[in-house]
mmCIF file of C-alpha atoms in Angstrom:
data_model
loop_
_atom_site.group_PDB
_atom_site.id
_atom_site.type_symbol
_atom_site.label_atom_id
_atom_site.label_comp_id
_atom_site.label_asym_id
_atom_site.label_seq_id
_atom_site.Cartn_x
_atom_site.Cartn_y
_atom_site.Cartn_z
ATOM 1 C CA MET A 1 -25.022 -35.508 -52.470
ATOM 2 C CA GLU A 2 -28.675 -36.196 -51.624
ATOM 3 C CA ILE A 3 -31.558 -34.661 -53.556
ATOM 4 C CA LEU A 4 -32.787 -32.901 -50.403
ATOM 5 C CA GLN A 5 -29.428 -31.161 -49.987
ATOM 6 C CA ILE A 6 -29.378 -30.126 -53.645
ATOM 7 C CA LEU A 7 -32.760 -28.446 -53.168
ATOM 8 C CA ALA A 8 -32.096 -27.030 -49.701
ATOM 9 C CA LEU A 9 -28.597 -25.552 -50.094
ATOM 10 C CA PRO A 10 -29.532 -22.773 -52.586
ATOM 11 C CA ALA A 11 -32.438 -21.764 -50.322
ATOM 12 C CA ILE A 12 -30.083 -21.669 -47.339
ATOM 13 C CA GLY A 13 -27.699 -19.517 -49.381
ATOM 14 C CA VAL A 14 -30.477 -17.019 -50.132
ATOM 15 C CA CYS A 15 -31.504 -16.767 -46.461
ATOM 16 C CA VAL A 16 -27.949 -16.515 -45.130
ATOM 17 C CA ALA A 17 -26.917 -13.839 -47.633
ATOM 18 C CA THR A 18 -30.103 -11.823 -47.146
ATOM 19 C CA LEU A 19 -29.737 -11.747 -43.362
ATOM 20 C CA GLY A 20 -25.977 -11.238 -43.500
ATOM 21 C CA THR A 21 -26.328 -8.251 -45.818
ATOM 22 C CA LEU A 22 -29.162 -6.793 -43.735
ATOM 23 C CA VAL A 23 -27.159 -6.722 -40.504
ATOM 24 C CA GLY A 24 -23.864 -5.843 -42.209
ATOM 25 C CA LEU A 25 -21.916 -8.768 -40.746
ATOM 26 C CA GLY A 26 -21.630 -11.053 -43.743
ATOM 27 C CA GLY A 27 -23.181 -14.520 -43.636
ATOM 28 C CA GLY A 28 -20.413 -16.626 -42.124
ATOM 29 C CA PHE A 29 -21.626 -16.447 -38.534
ATOM 30 C CA ILE A 30 -24.951 -17.846 -39.692
ATOM 31 C CA LEU A 31 -23.668 -20.349 -42.234
ATOM 32 C CA VAL A 32 -20.844 -22.105 -40.362
ATOM 33 C CA PRO A 33 -23.043 -23.576 -37.584
ATOM 34 C CA ILE A 34 -25.506 -24.748 -40.250
ATOM 35 C CA LEU A 35 -22.688 -26.456 -42.140
ATOM 36 C CA LEU A 36 -21.436 -28.082 -38.933
ATOM 37 C CA MET A 37 -24.853 -29.712 -38.520
ATOM 38 C CA ILE A 38 -25.351 -30.654 -42.185
ATOM 39 C CA PHE A 39 -21.831 -32.099 -42.589
ATOM 40 C CA PRO A 40 -20.911 -33.586 -39.170
ATOM 41 C CA ASN A 41 -17.928 -35.518 -40.570
ATOM 42 C CA ALA A 42 -16.360 -32.691 -42.590
ATOM 43 C CA SER A 43 -12.987 -31.292 -41.538
ATOM 44 C CA PRO A 44 -12.670 -27.746 -40.133
ATOM 45 C CA SER A 45 -10.809 -26.614 -43.268
ATOM 46 C CA THR A 46 -13.584 -27.943 -45.518
ATOM 47 C CA ILE A 47 -16.293 -26.216 -43.467
ATOM 48 C CA SER A 48 -14.356 -22.938 -43.487
ATOM 49 C CA SER A 49 -13.633 -23.199 -47.212
ATOM 50 C CA ILE A 50 -17.283 -23.756 -48.117
ATOM 51 C CA SER A 51 -18.342 -20.866 -45.903
ATOM 52 C CA LEU A 52 -15.686 -18.504 -47.276
ATOM 53 C CA THR A 53 -16.754 -19.271 -50.829
ATOM 54 C CA VAL A 54 -20.302 -18.248 -49.979
ATOM 55 C CA VAL A 55 -19.078 -15.230 -48.003
ATOM 56 C CA PHE A 56 -16.984 -14.127 -50.991
ATOM 57 C CA LEU A 57 -19.916 -14.404 -53.419
ATOM 58 C CA ASN A 58 -22.250 -12.651 -50.963
ATOM 59 C CA ALA A 59 -19.785 -9.801 -50.382
ATOM 60 C CA ALA A 60 -18.982 -9.481 -54.089
ATOM 61 C CA SER A 61 -22.661 -9.298 -55.024
ATOM 62 C CA ALA A 62 -23.358 -6.735 -52.298
ATOM 63 C CA THR A 63 -20.291 -4.707 -53.303
ATOM 64 C CA ILE A 64 -21.614 -4.351 -56.858
ATOM 65 C CA GLY A 65 -24.792 -2.761 -55.506
ATOM 66 C CA ASN A 66 -22.860 -0.595 -53.040
ATOM 67 C CA TYR A 67 -20.494 0.558 -55.791
ATOM 68 C CA ARG A 68 -23.442 1.690 -57.862
ATOM 69 C CA ALA A 69 -24.751 3.603 -54.848
ATOM 70 C CA LYS A 70 -21.274 5.168 -54.355
ATOM 71 C CA VAL A 71 -21.088 4.509 -50.614
ATOM 72 C CA ILE A 72 -17.744 2.666 -50.381
ATOM 73 C CA ASP A 73 -14.668 4.209 -48.750
ATOM 74 C CA PHE A 74 -11.964 2.783 -51.025
ATOM 75 C CA LYS A 75 -9.066 4.530 -49.230
ATOM 76 C CA THR A 76 -9.926 3.019 -45.856
ATOM 77 C CA THR A 77 -10.492 -0.381 -47.456
ATOM 78 C CA GLY A 78 -6.955 -0.235 -48.844
ATOM 79 C CA LEU A 79 -5.485 0.648 -45.449
ATOM 80 C CA LEU A 80 -7.350 -2.162 -43.713
ATOM 81 C CA ALA A 81 -6.389 -4.637 -46.423
ATOM 82 C CA ILE A 82 -2.663 -4.107 -45.758
ATOM 83 C CA GLY A 83 -2.813 -6.253 -42.623
ATOM 84 C CA ALA A 84 -5.981 -8.246 -43.248
ATOM 85 C CA ILE A 85 -4.959 -9.978 -46.502
ATOM 86 C CA PRO A 86 -1.747 -11.641 -45.207
ATOM 87 C CA ALA A 87 -3.444 -12.435 -41.880
ATOM 88 C CA ALA A 88 -6.228 -14.201 -43.782
ATOM 89 C CA ALA A 89 -3.641 -16.395 -45.504
ATOM 90 C CA VAL A 90 -2.142 -17.306 -42.118
ATOM 91 C CA GLY A 91 -5.599 -18.113 -40.740
ATOM 92 C CA ALA A 92 -6.191 -20.495 -43.637
ATOM 93 C CA LEU A 93 -2.955 -22.348 -42.892
ATOM 94 C CA VAL A 94 -3.641 -22.630 -39.156
ATOM 95 C CA SER A 95 -7.211 -23.925 -39.606
ATOM 96 C CA ASP A 96 -5.841 -27.025 -41.332
ATOM 97 C CA GLN A 97 -3.926 -27.948 -38.167
ATOM 98 C CA VAL A 98 -6.811 -28.136 -35.659
ATOM 99 C CA SER A 99 -9.138 -31.027 -34.889
ATOM 100 C CA ARG A 100 -12.894 -30.941 -35.454
ATOM 101 C CA THR A 101 -13.495 -31.024 -31.669
ATOM 102 C CA THR A 102 -11.272 -27.994 -31.097
ATOM 103 C CA PHE A 103 -12.916 -26.202 -34.003
ATOM 104 C CA ASP A 104 -16.435 -26.927 -32.631
ATOM 105 C CA LEU A 105 -15.502 -25.604 -29.191
ATOM 106 C CA SER A 106 -13.785 -22.488 -30.560
ATOM 107 C CA MET A 107 -16.656 -21.791 -32.934
ATOM 108 C CA GLY A 108 -19.180 -22.177 -30.115
ATOM 109 C CA ILE A 109 -17.358 -19.631 -27.975
ATOM 110 C CA MET A 110 -17.149 -17.233 -30.943
ATOM 111 C CA LEU A 111 -20.881 -17.586 -31.585
ATOM 112 C CA VAL A 112 -21.813 -16.863 -27.970
ATOM 113 C CA LEU A 113 -19.531 -13.811 -27.860
ATOM 114 C CA GLY A 114 -20.841 -12.754 -31.256
ATOM 115 C CA SER A 115 -24.444 -12.958 -30.064
ATOM 116 C CA VAL A 116 -23.622 -10.592 -27.209
ATOM 117 C CA TYR A 117 -22.039 -8.179 -29.668
ATOM 118 C CA VAL A 118 -25.000 -8.352 -32.062
ATOM 119 C CA VAL A 119 -27.421 -7.333 -29.288
ATOM 120 C CA TRP A 120 -25.061 -4.598 -28.103
ATOM 121 C CA ARG A 121 -24.677 -3.289 -31.629
ATOM 122 C CA GLY A 122 -28.436 -3.121 -32.083
ATOM 123 C CA TYR A 123 -28.799 -0.793 -29.110
ATOM 124 C CA ARG A 124 -25.513 1.073 -28.949
ATOM 125 C CA ALA A 125 -24.102 1.546 -32.453
ATOM 126 C CA ASN A 126 -24.500 5.159 -33.485
ATOM 127 C CA ALA A 127 -22.865 7.376 -36.021
ATOM 128 C CA ALA A 128 -19.822 9.264 -34.846
ATOM 129 C CA ARG A 129 -20.575 12.647 -33.365
ATOM 130 C CA ALA A 130 -19.357 15.727 -35.197
ATOM 131 C CA GLU A 131 -17.315 16.918 -32.210
ATOM 132 C CA ASP A 132 -15.290 13.671 -32.240
ATOM 133 C CA ILE A 133 -14.113 14.072 -35.822
ATOM 134 C CA HIS A 134 -10.890 15.737 -36.911
ATOM 135 C CA TYR A 135 -10.526 17.755 -40.078
ATOM 136 C CA PRO A 136 -12.087 15.509 -42.768
ATOM 137 C CA ASN A 137 -9.780 13.530 -45.030
ATOM 138 C CA ARG A 138 -12.597 11.522 -46.622
ATOM 139 C CA HIS A 139 -15.263 12.956 -48.932
ATOM 140 C CA ILE A 140 -17.886 10.566 -50.287
ATOM 141 C CA THR A 141 -20.895 11.666 -52.335
ATOM 142 C CA GLU A 142 -23.626 9.070 -52.761
ATOM 143 C CA ARG A 143 -25.381 8.609 -56.069
ATOM 144 C CA MET A 144 -28.509 10.107 -54.459
ATOM 145 C CA GLY A 145 -26.559 13.236 -53.538
ATOM 146 C CA ARG A 146 -25.929 12.722 -49.815
ATOM 147 C CA ILE A 147 -22.429 13.839 -48.777
ATOM 148 C CA HIS A 148 -20.266 12.203 -46.078
ATOM 149 C CA GLN A 149 -17.179 14.017 -44.776
ATOM 150 C CA PHE A 150 -15.127 12.375 -42.026
ATOM 151 C CA TYR A 151 -11.624 11.701 -40.741
ATOM 152 C CA VAL A 152 -9.837 8.319 -40.675
ATOM 153 C CA SER A 153 -6.456 7.837 -38.992
ATOM 154 C CA THR A 154 -4.087 6.125 -41.418
ATOM 155 C CA ILE A 155 -1.979 4.455 -38.705
ATOM 156 C CA THR A 156 -5.000 3.271 -36.706
ATOM 157 C CA ALA A 157 -6.738 1.811 -39.753
ATOM 158 C CA ALA A 158 -3.635 -0.091 -40.878
ATOM 159 C CA GLY A 159 -3.105 -1.522 -37.387
ATOM 160 C CA LEU A 160 -6.645 -2.763 -36.794
ATOM 161 C CA SER A 161 -7.096 -5.320 -39.521
ATOM 162 C CA PRO A 162 -4.771 -8.309 -38.857
ATOM 163 C CA ALA A 163 -7.027 -9.743 -36.130
ATOM 164 C CA SER A 164 -10.145 -9.597 -38.294
ATOM 165 C CA GLY A 165 -8.311 -11.101 -41.261
ATOM 166 C CA PHE A 166 -7.057 -14.052 -39.219
ATOM 167 C CA ILE A 167 -10.356 -14.766 -37.419
ATOM 168 C CA SER A 168 -12.474 -14.440 -40.555
ATOM 169 C CA SER A 169 -10.234 -16.881 -42.414
ATOM 170 C CA PHE A 170 -9.722 -19.393 -39.602
ATOM 171 C CA PHE A 171 -13.434 -19.785 -38.845
ATOM 172 C CA GLY A 172 -14.735 -18.933 -42.316
ATOM 173 C CA ILE A 173 -17.144 -16.416 -40.825
ATOM 174 C CA GLY A 174 -16.131 -13.138 -42.410
ATOM 175 C CA GLY A 175 -14.609 -10.248 -40.491
ATOM 176 C CA GLY A 176 -17.687 -8.082 -40.007
ATOM 177 C CA VAL A 177 -18.003 -8.849 -36.306
ATOM 178 C CA ILE A 178 -14.623 -7.120 -35.792
ATOM 179 C CA ASN A 179 -14.491 -4.673 -38.689
ATOM 180 C CA VAL A 180 -17.906 -3.117 -38.155
ATOM 181 C CA PRO A 181 -17.421 -2.144 -34.471
ATOM 182 C CA ALA A 182 -13.856 -1.015 -35.220
ATOM 183 C CA MET A 183 -15.085 1.252 -38.005
ATOM 184 C CA THR A 184 -17.889 2.528 -35.786
ATOM 185 C CA PHE A 185 -16.187 3.197 -32.461
ATOM 186 C CA ILE A 186 -12.483 3.499 -33.279
ATOM 187 C CA LEU A 187 -12.332 4.926 -36.788
ATOM 188 C CA LYS A 188 -15.711 6.670 -36.220
ATOM 189 C CA MET A 189 -16.891 6.377 -39.798
ATOM 190 C CA PRO A 190 -20.467 7.257 -40.841
ATOM 191 C CA THR A 191 -22.928 4.396 -40.368
ATOM 192 C CA ARG A 192 -24.015 4.523 -44.011
ATOM 193 C CA VAL A 193 -20.428 3.945 -45.215
ATOM 194 C CA ILE A 194 -19.391 1.225 -42.743
ATOM 195 C CA ALA A 195 -21.200 -1.883 -44.046
ATOM 196 C CA PRO A 196 -20.327 -1.273 -47.739
ATOM 197 C CA THR A 197 -16.673 -0.698 -46.846
ATOM 198 C CA ALA A 198 -16.602 -3.818 -44.662
ATOM 199 C CA MET A 199 -18.131 -5.847 -47.505
ATOM 200 C CA LEU A 200 -15.422 -4.770 -49.966
ATOM 201 C CA LEU A 201 -12.731 -5.648 -47.418
ATOM 202 C CA LEU A 202 -14.382 -9.045 -47.022
ATOM 203 C CA VAL A 203 -14.075 -9.636 -50.770
ATOM 204 C CA LEU A 204 -10.312 -9.130 -50.496
ATOM 205 C CA THR A 205 -9.711 -11.190 -47.324
ATOM 206 C CA SER A 206 -11.919 -14.092 -48.377
ATOM 207 C CA SER A 207 -10.105 -14.177 -51.732
ATOM 208 C CA SER A 208 -6.749 -14.371 -49.946
ATOM 209 C CA SER A 209 -7.940 -17.196 -47.727
ATOM 210 C CA LEU A 210 -9.544 -19.177 -50.555
ATOM 211 C CA ILE A 211 -6.472 -18.915 -52.782
ATOM 212 C CA THR A 212 -4.294 -20.129 -49.895
ATOM 213 C CA ARG A 213 -6.625 -23.065 -49.225
ATOM 214 C CA ILE A 214 -6.690 -24.068 -52.885
ATOM 215 C CA LEU A 215 -2.890 -23.873 -53.264
ATOM 216 C CA THR A 216 -2.373 -25.954 -50.089
ATOM 217 C CA HIS A 217 -4.983 -28.534 -51.173
ATOM 218 C CA GLN A 218 -7.346 -27.812 -48.266
ATOM 219 C CA PHE A 219 -10.312 -27.173 -50.523
ATOM 220 C CA GLU A 220 -10.637 -30.479 -52.358
ATOM 221 C CA ASP A 221 -14.021 -31.464 -50.896
ATOM 222 C CA GLY A 222 -17.220 -29.461 -50.670
ATOM 223 C CA TRP A 223 -17.156 -27.742 -54.078
ATOM 224 C CA GLU A 224 -20.677 -28.908 -54.904
ATOM 225 C CA ALA A 225 -22.097 -27.579 -51.636
ATOM 226 C CA ALA A 226 -20.221 -24.285 -52.058
ATOM 227 C CA ALA A 227 -21.567 -23.851 -55.599
ATOM 228 C CA LEU A 228 -25.176 -24.522 -54.588
ATOM 229 C CA LEU A 229 -24.963 -22.221 -51.576
ATOM 230 C CA GLY A 230 -23.205 -19.587 -53.699
ATOM 231 C CA ILE A 231 -26.017 -19.487 -56.241
ATOM 232 C CA GLY A 232 -28.411 -18.591 -53.438
ATOM 233 C CA ALA A 233 -25.969 -16.099 -51.921
ATOM 234 C CA LEU A 234 -25.734 -14.077 -55.138
ATOM 235 C CA ILE A 235 -29.508 -13.635 -55.055
ATOM 236 C CA GLY A 236 -29.785 -13.128 -51.295
ATOM 237 C CA ALA A 237 -27.261 -10.278 -51.224
ATOM 238 C CA GLN A 238 -29.375 -8.211 -53.609
ATOM 239 C CA ILE A 239 -32.500 -8.988 -51.585
ATOM 240 C CA GLY A 240 -30.699 -7.821 -48.451
ATOM 241 C CA ILE A 241 -29.691 -4.529 -50.077
ATOM 242 C CA TYR A 242 -33.285 -3.982 -51.202
ATOM 243 C CA LEU A 243 -34.731 -4.738 -47.749
ATOM 244 C CA SER A 244 -32.102 -2.836 -45.749
ATOM 245 C CA SER A 245 -34.153 0.357 -45.573
ATOM 246 C CA ARG A 246 -37.534 -1.387 -45.284
ATOM 247 C CA VAL A 247 -37.299 -3.657 -42.238
ATOM 248 C CA ASN A 248 -36.845 -3.336 -38.467
ATOM 249 C CA GLN A 249 -33.167 -4.177 -38.132
ATOM 250 C CA LYS A 250 -33.237 -4.222 -34.306
ATOM 251 C CA LEU A 251 -35.757 -7.076 -34.323
ATOM 252 C CA ILE A 252 -33.638 -8.977 -36.846
ATOM 253 C CA LEU A 253 -30.524 -8.472 -34.723
ATOM 254 C CA ILE A 254 -32.277 -9.799 -31.614
ATOM 255 C CA LEU A 255 -33.552 -12.902 -33.409
ATOM 256 C CA LEU A 256 -30.115 -13.462 -34.912
ATOM 257 C CA ALA A 257 -28.431 -13.101 -31.510
ATOM 258 C CA VAL A 258 -30.755 -15.639 -29.856
ATOM 259 C CA SER A 259 -30.139 -18.131 -32.656
ATOM 260 C CA MET A 260 -26.378 -17.616 -32.498
ATOM 261 C CA ALA A 261 -26.324 -18.090 -28.725
ATOM 262 C CA LEU A 262 -28.313 -21.337 -28.867
ATOM 263 C CA VAL A 263 -26.201 -22.803 -31.659
ATOM 264 C CA GLY A 264 -23.016 -21.599 -29.947
ATOM 265 C CA LEU A 265 -23.925 -23.354 -26.710
ATOM 266 C CA ARG A 266 -24.596 -26.524 -28.705
ATOM 267 C CA GLN A 267 -21.155 -26.341 -30.315
ATOM 268 C CA VAL A 268 -19.478 -25.749 -26.942
ATOM 269 C CA VAL A 269 -21.175 -28.877 -25.546
ATOM 270 C CA LEU A 270 -20.056 -30.914 -28.574
ATOM 271 C CA GLY A 271 -16.507 -29.629 -28.235
ATOM 272 C CA ILE A 272 -16.113 -30.363 -24.511
#
């Protein structure tokens, strides 16, 4: 590994984790295209494994802060994990069977679609309205005293997660792009609770995927890069939590969406 990469990778980890925590989508969508450019000869499974390692460390670091703030819905996390954890293992196995060209094309399409969602989320995502909520079966009291009472359908929650588990594992991007809108518009959870709950779920699914990759010998290269990026991610997650209430998130989402679209189009061209 070159000296420049040794110096740059921790800084990239800080930036990716900070932005990923700020927008509540994890850092995979940002990190994977960067890895594709830095390591043009790496296999799809290696790229995904490096990214998932960083995503795991980012989510774990953020979850520690969210746990202290008492804003995680543990019951809903458990329901979502029922389908997401095994689906993540399947995604890890499938990613080892695709070529780099196919992976580049698929990732490009995901990035372009994701950029559209990021813009849409910035302008449309709102907390669920009181009239849409059934009798509350969730009661969460934040450390600061704020109380959240809401209803989550057990059957709906358990049925939503397999797709996010598979996609997050296959691409190494994290499942926030699916979990966050599902929690917002289908489960209709409070905005304050959504990102922390999605982060805890990401800890579980990324663990499942990484264990599967290690046991099937997919993650034999890239440990050094993952470690250097992970060091930065642990720091960046805490920075993101600190900045979350102090920055204009709509502006960040727009800048992120433009970047994702440009990189996505590049990957589509490379994959054609």
